[in-house]
Tab-separated table of C-alpha atoms and ligand atoms in Angstrom:
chain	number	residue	atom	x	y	z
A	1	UNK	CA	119.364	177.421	218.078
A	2	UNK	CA	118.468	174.322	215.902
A	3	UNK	CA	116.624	176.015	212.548
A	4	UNK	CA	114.300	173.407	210.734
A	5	UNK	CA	114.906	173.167	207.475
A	6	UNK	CA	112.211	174.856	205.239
A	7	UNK	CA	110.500	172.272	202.951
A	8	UNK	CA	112.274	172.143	199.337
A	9	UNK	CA	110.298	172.904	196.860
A	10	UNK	CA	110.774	172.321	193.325
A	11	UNK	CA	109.558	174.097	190.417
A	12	UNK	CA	106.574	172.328	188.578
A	13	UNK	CA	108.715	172.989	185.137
A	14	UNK	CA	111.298	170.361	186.423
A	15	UNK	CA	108.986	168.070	188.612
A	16	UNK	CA	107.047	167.345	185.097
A	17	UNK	CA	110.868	166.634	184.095
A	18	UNK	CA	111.532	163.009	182.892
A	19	UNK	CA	114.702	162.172	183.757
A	20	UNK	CA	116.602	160.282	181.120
A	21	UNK	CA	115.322	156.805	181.526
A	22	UNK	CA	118.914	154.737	179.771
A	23	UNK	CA	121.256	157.082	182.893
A	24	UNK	CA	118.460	155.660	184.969
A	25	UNK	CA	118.825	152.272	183.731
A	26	UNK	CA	122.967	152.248	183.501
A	27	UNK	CA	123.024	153.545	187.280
A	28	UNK	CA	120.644	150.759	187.968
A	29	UNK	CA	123.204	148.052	186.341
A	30	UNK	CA	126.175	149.992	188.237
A	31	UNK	CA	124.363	149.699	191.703
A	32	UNK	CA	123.871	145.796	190.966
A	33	UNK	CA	127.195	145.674	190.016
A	34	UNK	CA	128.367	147.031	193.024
A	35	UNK	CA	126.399	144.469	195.170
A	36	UNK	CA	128.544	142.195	193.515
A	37	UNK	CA	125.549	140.969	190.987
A	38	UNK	CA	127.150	140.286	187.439
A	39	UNK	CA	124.879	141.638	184.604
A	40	UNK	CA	125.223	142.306	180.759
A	41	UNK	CA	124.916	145.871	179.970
A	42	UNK	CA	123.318	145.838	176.358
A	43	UNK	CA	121.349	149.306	177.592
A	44	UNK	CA	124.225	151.774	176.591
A	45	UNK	CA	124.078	154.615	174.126
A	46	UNK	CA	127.953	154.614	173.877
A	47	UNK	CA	130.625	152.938	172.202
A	48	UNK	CA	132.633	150.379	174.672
A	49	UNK	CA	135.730	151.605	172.638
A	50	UNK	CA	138.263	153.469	174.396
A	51	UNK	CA	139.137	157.250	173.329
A	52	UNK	CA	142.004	156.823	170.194
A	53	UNK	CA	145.495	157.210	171.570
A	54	UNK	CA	146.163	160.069	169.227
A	55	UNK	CA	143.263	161.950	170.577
A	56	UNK	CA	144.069	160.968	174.190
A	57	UNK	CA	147.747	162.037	174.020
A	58	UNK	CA	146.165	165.804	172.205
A	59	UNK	CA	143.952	166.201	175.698
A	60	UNK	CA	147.413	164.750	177.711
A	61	UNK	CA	149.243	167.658	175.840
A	62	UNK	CA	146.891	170.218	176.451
A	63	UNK	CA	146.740	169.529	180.225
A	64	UNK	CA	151.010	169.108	179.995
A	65	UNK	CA	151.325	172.523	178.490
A	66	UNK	CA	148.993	174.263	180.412
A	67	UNK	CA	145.891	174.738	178.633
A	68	UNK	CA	143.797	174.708	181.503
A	69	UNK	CA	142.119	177.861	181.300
A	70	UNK	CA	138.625	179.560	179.954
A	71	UNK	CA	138.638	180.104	176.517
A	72	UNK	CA	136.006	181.874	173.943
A	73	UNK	CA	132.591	180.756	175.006
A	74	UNK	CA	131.601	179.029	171.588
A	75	UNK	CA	135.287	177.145	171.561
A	76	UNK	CA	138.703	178.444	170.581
A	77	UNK	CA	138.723	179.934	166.405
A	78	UNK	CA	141.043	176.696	166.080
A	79	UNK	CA	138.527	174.086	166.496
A	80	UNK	CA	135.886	176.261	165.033
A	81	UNK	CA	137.767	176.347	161.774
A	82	UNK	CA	138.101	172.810	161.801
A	83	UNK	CA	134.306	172.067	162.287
A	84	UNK	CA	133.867	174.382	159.382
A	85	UNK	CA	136.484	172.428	157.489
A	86	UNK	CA	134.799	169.117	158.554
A	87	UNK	CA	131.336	170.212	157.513
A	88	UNK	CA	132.518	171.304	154.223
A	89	UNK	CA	134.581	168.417	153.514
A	90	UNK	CA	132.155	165.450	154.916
A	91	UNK	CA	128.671	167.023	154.715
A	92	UNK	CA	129.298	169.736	151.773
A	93	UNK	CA	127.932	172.482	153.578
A	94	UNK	CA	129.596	175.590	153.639
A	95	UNK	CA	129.976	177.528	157.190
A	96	UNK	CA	132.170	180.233	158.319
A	97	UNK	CA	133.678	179.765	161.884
A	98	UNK	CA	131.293	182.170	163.311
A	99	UNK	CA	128.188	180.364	162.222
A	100	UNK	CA	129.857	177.154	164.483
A	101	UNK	CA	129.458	176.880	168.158
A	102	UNK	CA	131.020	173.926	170.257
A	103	UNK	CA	129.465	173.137	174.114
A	104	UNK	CA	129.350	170.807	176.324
A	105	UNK	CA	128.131	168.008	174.365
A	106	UNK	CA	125.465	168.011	171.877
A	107	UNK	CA	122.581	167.555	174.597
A	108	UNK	CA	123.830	170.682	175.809
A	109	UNK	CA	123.729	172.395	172.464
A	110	UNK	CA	120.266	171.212	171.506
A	111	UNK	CA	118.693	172.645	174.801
A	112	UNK	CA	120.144	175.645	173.907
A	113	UNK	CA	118.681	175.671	170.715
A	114	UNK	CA	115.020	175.186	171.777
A	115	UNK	CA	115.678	177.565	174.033
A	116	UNK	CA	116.737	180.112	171.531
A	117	UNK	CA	114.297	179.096	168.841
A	118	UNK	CA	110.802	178.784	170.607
A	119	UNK	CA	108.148	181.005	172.282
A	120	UNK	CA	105.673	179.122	174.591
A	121	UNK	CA	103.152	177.555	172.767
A	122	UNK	CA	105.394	177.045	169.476
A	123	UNK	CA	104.725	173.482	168.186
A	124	UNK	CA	108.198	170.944	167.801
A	125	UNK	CA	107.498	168.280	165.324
A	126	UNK	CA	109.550	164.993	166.571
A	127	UNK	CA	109.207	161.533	164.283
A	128	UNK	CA	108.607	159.007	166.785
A	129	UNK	CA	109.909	156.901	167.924
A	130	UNK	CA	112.347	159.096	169.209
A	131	UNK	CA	115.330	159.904	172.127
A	132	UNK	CA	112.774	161.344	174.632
A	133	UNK	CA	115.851	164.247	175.536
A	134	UNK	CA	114.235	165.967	172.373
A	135	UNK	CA	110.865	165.830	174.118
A	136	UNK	CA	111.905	166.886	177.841
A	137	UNK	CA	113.497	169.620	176.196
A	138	UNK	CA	111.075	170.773	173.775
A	139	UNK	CA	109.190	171.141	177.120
A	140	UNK	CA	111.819	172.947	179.177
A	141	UNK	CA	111.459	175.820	176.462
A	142	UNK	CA	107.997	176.151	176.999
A	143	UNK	CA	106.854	174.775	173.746
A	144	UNK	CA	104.780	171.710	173.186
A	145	UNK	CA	106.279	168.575	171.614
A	146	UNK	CA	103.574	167.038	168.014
A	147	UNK	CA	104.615	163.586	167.058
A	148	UNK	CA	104.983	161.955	163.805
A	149	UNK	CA	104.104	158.771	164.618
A	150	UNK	CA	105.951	155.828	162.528
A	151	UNK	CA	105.739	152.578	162.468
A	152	UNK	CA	108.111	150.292	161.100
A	153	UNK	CA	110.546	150.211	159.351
A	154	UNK	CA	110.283	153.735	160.533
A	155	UNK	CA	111.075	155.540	157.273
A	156	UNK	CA	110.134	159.606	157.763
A	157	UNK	CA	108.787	160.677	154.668
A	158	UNK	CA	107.859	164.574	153.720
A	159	UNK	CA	103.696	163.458	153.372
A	160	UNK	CA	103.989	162.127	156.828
A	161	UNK	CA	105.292	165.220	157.891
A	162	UNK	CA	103.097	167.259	156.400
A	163	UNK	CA	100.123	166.187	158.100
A	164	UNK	CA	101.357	167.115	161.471
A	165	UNK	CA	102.273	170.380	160.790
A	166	UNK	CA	100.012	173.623	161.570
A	167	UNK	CA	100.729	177.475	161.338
A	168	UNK	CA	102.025	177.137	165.066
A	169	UNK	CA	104.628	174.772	164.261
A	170	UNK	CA	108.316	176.567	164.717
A	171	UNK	CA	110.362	173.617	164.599
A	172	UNK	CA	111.244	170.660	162.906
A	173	UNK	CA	113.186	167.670	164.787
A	174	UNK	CA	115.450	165.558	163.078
A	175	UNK	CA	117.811	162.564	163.553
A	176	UNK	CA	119.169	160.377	160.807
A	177	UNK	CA	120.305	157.676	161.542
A	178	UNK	CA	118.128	157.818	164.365
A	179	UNK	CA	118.360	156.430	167.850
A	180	UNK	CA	116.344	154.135	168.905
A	181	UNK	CA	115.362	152.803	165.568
A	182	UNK	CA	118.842	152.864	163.238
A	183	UNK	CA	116.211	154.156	160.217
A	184	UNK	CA	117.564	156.890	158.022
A	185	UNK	CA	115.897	159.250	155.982
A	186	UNK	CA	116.426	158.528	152.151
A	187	UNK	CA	117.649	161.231	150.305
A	188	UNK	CA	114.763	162.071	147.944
A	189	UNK	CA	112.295	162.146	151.119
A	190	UNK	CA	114.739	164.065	152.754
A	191	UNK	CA	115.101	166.537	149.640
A	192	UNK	CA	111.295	167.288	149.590
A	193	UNK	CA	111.656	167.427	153.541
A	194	UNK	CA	113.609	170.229	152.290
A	195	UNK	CA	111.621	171.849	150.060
A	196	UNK	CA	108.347	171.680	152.978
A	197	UNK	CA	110.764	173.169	155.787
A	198	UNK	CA	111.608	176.049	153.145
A	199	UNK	CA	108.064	176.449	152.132
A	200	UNK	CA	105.879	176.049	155.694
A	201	UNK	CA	108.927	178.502	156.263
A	202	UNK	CA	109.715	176.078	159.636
A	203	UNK	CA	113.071	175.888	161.040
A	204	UNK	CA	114.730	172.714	161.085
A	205	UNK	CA	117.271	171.082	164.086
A	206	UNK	CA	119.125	168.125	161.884
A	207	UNK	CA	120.699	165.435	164.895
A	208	UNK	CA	123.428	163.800	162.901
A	209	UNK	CA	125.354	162.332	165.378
A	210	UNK	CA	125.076	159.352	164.252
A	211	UNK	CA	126.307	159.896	160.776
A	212	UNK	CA	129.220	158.135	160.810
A	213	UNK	CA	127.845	154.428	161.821
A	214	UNK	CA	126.073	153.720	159.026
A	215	UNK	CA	126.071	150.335	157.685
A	216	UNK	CA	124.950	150.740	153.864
A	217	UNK	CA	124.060	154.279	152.071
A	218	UNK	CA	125.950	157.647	152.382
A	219	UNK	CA	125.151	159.884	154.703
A	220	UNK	CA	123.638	163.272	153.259
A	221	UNK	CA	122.589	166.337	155.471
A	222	UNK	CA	119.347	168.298	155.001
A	223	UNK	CA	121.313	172.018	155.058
A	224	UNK	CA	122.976	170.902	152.038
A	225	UNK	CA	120.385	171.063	149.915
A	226	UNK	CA	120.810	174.357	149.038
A	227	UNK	CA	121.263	178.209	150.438
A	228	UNK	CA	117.586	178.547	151.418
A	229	UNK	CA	117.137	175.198	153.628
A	230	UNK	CA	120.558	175.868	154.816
A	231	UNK	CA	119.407	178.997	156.128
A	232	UNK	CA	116.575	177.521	158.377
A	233	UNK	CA	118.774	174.515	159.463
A	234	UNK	CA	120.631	173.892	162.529
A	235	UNK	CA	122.752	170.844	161.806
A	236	UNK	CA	124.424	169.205	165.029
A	237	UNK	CA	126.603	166.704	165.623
A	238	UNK	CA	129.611	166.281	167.948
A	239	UNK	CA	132.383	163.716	169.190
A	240	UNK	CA	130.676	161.202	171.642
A	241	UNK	CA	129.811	158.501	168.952
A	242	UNK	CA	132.185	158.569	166.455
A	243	UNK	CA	135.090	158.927	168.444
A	244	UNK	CA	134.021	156.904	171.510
A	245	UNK	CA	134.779	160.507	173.540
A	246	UNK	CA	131.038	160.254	175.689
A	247	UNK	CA	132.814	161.356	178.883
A	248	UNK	CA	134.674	164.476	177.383
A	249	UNK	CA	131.593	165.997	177.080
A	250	UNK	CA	132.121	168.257	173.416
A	251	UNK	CA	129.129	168.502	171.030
A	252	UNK	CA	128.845	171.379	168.537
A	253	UNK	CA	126.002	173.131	165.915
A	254	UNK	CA	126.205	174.803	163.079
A	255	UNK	CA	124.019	177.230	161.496
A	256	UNK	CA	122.437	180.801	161.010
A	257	UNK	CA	124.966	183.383	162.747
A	258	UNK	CA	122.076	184.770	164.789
A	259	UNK	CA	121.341	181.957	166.136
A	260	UNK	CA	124.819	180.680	167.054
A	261	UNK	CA	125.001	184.228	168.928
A	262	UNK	CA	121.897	183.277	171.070
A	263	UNK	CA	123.113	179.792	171.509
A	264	UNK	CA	126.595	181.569	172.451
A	265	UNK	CA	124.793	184.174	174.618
A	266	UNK	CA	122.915	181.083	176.707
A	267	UNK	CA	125.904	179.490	177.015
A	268	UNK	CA	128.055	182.163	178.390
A	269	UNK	CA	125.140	182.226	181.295
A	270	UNK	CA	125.225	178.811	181.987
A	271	UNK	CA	128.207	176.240	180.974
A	272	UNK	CA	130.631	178.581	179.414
A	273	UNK	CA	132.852	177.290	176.846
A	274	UNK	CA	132.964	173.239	177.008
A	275	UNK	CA	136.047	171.936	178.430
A	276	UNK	CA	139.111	173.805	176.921
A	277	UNK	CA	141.421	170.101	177.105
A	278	UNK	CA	138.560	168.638	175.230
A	279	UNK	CA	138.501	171.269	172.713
A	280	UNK	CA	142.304	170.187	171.671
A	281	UNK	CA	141.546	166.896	171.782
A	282	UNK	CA	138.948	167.338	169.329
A	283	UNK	CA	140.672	169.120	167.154
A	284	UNK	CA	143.221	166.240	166.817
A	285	UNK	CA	140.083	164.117	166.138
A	286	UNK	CA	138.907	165.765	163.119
A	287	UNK	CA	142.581	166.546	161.856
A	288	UNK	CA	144.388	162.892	162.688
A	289	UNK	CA	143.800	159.782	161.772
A	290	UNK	CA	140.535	158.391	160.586
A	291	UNK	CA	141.257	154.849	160.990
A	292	UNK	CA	139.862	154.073	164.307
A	293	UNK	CA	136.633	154.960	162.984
A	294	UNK	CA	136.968	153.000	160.487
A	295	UNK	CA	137.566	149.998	162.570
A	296	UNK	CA	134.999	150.694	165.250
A	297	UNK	CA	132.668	150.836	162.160
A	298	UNK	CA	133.639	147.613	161.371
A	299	UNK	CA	133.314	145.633	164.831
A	300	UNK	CA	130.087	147.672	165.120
A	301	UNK	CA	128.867	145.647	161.519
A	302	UNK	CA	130.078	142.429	162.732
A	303	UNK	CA	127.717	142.939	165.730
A	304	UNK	CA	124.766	144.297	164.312
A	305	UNK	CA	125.756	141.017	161.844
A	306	UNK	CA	125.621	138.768	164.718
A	307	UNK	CA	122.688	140.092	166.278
A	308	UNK	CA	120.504	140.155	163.684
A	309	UNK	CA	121.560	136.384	162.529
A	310	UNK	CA	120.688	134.901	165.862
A	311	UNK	CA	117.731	137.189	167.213
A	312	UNK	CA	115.890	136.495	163.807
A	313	UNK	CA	115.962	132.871	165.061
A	314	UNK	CA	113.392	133.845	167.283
A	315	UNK	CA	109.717	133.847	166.334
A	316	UNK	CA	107.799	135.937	168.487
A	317	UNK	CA	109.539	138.896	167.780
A	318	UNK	CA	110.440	140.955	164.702
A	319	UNK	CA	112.369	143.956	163.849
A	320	UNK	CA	114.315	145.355	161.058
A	321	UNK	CA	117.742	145.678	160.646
A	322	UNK	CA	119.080	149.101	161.583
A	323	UNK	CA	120.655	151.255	158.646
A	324	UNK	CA	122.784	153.120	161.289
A	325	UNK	CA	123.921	153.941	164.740
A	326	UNK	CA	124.512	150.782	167.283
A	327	UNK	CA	120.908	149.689	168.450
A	328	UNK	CA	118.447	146.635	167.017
A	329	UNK	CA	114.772	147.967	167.503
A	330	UNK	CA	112.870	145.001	168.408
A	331	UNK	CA	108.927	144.288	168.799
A	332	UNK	CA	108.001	142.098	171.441
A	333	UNK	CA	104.041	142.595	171.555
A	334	UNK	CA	103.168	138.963	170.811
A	335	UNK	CA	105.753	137.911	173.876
A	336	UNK	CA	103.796	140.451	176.319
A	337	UNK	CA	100.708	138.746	178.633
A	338	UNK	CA	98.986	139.479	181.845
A	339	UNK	CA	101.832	138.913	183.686
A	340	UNK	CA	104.282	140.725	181.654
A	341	UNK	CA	101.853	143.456	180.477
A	342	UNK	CA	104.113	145.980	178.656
A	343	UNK	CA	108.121	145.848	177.256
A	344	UNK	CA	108.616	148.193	180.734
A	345	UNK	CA	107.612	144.774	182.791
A	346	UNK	CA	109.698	142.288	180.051
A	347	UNK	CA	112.890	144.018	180.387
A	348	UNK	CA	112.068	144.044	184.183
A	349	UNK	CA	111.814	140.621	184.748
A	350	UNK	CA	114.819	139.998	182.045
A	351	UNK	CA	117.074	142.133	184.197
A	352	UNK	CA	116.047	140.121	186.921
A	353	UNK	CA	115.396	136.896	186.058
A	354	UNK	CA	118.583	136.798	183.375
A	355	UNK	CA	120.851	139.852	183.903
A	356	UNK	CA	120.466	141.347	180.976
A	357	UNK	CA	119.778	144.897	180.611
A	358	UNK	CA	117.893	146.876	177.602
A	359	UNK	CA	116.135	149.547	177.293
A	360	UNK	CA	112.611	149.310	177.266
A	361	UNK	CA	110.213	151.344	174.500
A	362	UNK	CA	108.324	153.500	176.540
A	363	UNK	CA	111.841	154.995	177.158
A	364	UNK	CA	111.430	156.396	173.572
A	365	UNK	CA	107.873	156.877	173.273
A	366	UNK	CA	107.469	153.024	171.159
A	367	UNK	CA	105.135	150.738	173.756
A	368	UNK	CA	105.626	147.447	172.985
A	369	UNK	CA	109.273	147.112	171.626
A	370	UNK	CA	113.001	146.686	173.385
A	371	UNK	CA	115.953	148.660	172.509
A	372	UNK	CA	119.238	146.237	172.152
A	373	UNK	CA	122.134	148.124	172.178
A	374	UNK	CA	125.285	146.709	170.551
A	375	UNK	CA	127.714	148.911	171.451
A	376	UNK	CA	129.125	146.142	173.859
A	377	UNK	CA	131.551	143.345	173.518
A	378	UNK	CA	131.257	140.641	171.084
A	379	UNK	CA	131.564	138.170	174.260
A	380	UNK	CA	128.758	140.185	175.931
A	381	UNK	CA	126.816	140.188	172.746
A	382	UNK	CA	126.997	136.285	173.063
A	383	UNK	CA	125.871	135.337	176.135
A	384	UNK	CA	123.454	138.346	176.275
A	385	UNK	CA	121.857	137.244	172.594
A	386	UNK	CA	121.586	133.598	174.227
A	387	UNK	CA	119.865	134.425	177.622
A	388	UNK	CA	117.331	137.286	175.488
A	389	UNK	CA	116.448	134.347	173.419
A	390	UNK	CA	116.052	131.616	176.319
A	391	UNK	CA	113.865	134.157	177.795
A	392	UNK	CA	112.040	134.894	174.661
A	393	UNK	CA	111.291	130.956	174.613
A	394	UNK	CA	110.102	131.014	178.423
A	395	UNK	CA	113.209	128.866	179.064
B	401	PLP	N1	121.662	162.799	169.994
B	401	PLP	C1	121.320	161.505	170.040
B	401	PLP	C2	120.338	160.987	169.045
B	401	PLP	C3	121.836	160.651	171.033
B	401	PLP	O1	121.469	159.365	171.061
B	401	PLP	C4	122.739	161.182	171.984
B	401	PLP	C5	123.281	160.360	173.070
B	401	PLP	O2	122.817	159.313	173.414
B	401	PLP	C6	123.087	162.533	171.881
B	401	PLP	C7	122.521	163.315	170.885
B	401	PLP	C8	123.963	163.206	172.902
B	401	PLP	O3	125.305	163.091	172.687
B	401	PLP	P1	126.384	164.017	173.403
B	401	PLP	O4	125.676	164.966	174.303
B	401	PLP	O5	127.254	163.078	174.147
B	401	PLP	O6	127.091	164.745	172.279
């Protein structure tokens, strides 16, 4: 008997979903790729770097000796310990190994964390612009995302803030340096970001991931400002950009106990713990050798160097140079027309016309500018810097 398949409906929660518009854009370059069309990939939110040896051969071992199976759903006391250790050493806050939890990448951990900290209706205040995960997220939970618009440079300040908060906001979004813009938040600002969170009495997720490609300044997290902001912070960060480990998937939070038991608790019913061969690995990544980062720090400033020297050659578009992270945030208003009617269309017709792909602005909420990612090779960075600017110039 032949049964005709019933119709497959989707919930409205997830056909509102945006799906993440730079995967979009990198399976785009993959598919042209694999027609045999060469293009320059300057779209990427990861480092081109491979994973460091040492941390490689700690995930090799694991697998060798048989550490293959389920551990503790928020990650094995080891690496838990040496989060704690990490946070206390690099961002001088103090947290015990329960108040950790690792997953399966920090995206992972941050849906978790709307989940567990909103009630439909709650107001999320995100600075934009922003990484539009926060936003489909934000949504997911049932709560409604309230911008803080910037413009640039794109410095958050406290005042700013202040405006767009109301007695339904629950949450406060975060993300120094930030992606797509490279801004940070400057310590005083983020200090009496501090004192408003404590006193609006409004919980704050602090994205740091990030905080370890930063090209001038010292990184400086909101929690430690003190046991009463701590107390309303979730700070997360995790391995993907520092250590060049994207595909290992291991993020992790830290932050009230309760909370880390409802993040825990979601977890368990979903994911699980987060790979147990990527738990050792990280571990060997906060305990080994710092000196890759070091030197990926470097290339990365040599980049942003180059990029910034020859795009500024360019008149009809302007941007500033990014404090952090690996992205140049560029306006290109004056270069859009009729034809070429928003930055969606430009990077279009520059993926067509010259192979190069970037991320357009919409993608984070910022009409009118390009994202340039320079997480790619200096060689790429070359040619690609050349055709953006031939293009630029209508050549
Ligand atoms: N936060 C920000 C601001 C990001 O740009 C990204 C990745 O692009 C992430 C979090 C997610 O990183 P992961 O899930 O790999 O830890």
């Amino acid at each position: 008997m032949h049964v005709k398949n019933k119709e497959t409906t989707i919930s409205s929660r997830v056909r509102s979903l945006a799906p993440s518009p730079t995967l979009g854009l990198d399976t785009e370059v993959k598919n042209l790729r694999a027609e045999g069309i060469p293009v320059i990939n300057l779209g990427l939110g990861e480092p081109d770097f491979s994973t460091p040896a040492h941390i490689v051969r700690a995930g090799v071992a694991a697998l060798a000796q048989g550490f293959t199976h389920y551990t503790e759903t928020p990650g094995i006391p080891e690496l838990r310990e040496e989060i704690a250790k990490k946070l206390r050493r690099d961002n001088k806050i103090s947290y015990l190994p329960s108040e950790v939890v690792a997953g399966v990448g920090s995206k992972q951990i941050l849906y978790h964390a709307f989940q567990a900290l909103c009630e439909r209706g709650d107001h999320v205040v995100i600075p934009t612009p922003t990484w539009t995960t926060y936003v489909e997220q934000v949504k997911l939970a049932g709560a409604l995302p309230v911008y803080c618009k910037l413009t640039s440079p794109f410095k958050l300040t406290a005042l700013a803030l202040a405006k767009r908060f109301s007695p339904r906001t629950r949450v406060l979004l975060l993300n120094s340096p930030a992606n797509p813009t490279g801004a940070t938040i400057d310590q005083e600002e983020l200090r009496r970001i501090a004192e408003l969170a404590v006193r609006t009495r409004i919980f704050v997720i602090s994205d740091e991931i990030y905080e370890k490609i930063l090209y001038q300044g010292k990184h400086r997290s909101i929690a430690s400002f003190g046991p009463r902001i701590r107390e309303r912070t979730l700070t997360v960060n995790g391995f993907s950009k520092a250590y060049a480990m994207t595909g290992w998937r291991i993020g992790y939070a830290a932050g009230p106990e309760r909370l880390i038991r409802a993040i825990t608790s979601l977890q368990s019913q979903t994911t699980s713990n987060t790979s147990s061969i990527a738990q050792k690995a990280a571990i060997e990544a906060l305990r080994g050798s710092q000196a890759p980062l070091a030197r990926m720090r470097q290339e990365f400033t040599l980049r942003r160097e180059f990029l910034v020297r020859s795009l500024s050659r360019i008149d009809s578009i302007s941007f500033v140079p990014p404090e952090g992270a690996f992205y140049l945030f560029v306006n290109v208003q004056r270069l859009l027309n009729h034809r070429m009617p928003t930055a969606s269309a430009w990077c279009a017709k520059l993926l067509k016309e010259k192979r190069v792909a970037i991320v357009p602005g919409e993608s984070f909420l910022a009409p009118g500018f390009v994202r340039i990612s320079f997480a790619a090779s200096m060689h790429d960075l070359k040619r690609g810097a050349r055709r953006i600017a031939d293009f630029s110039r209508g050549r």
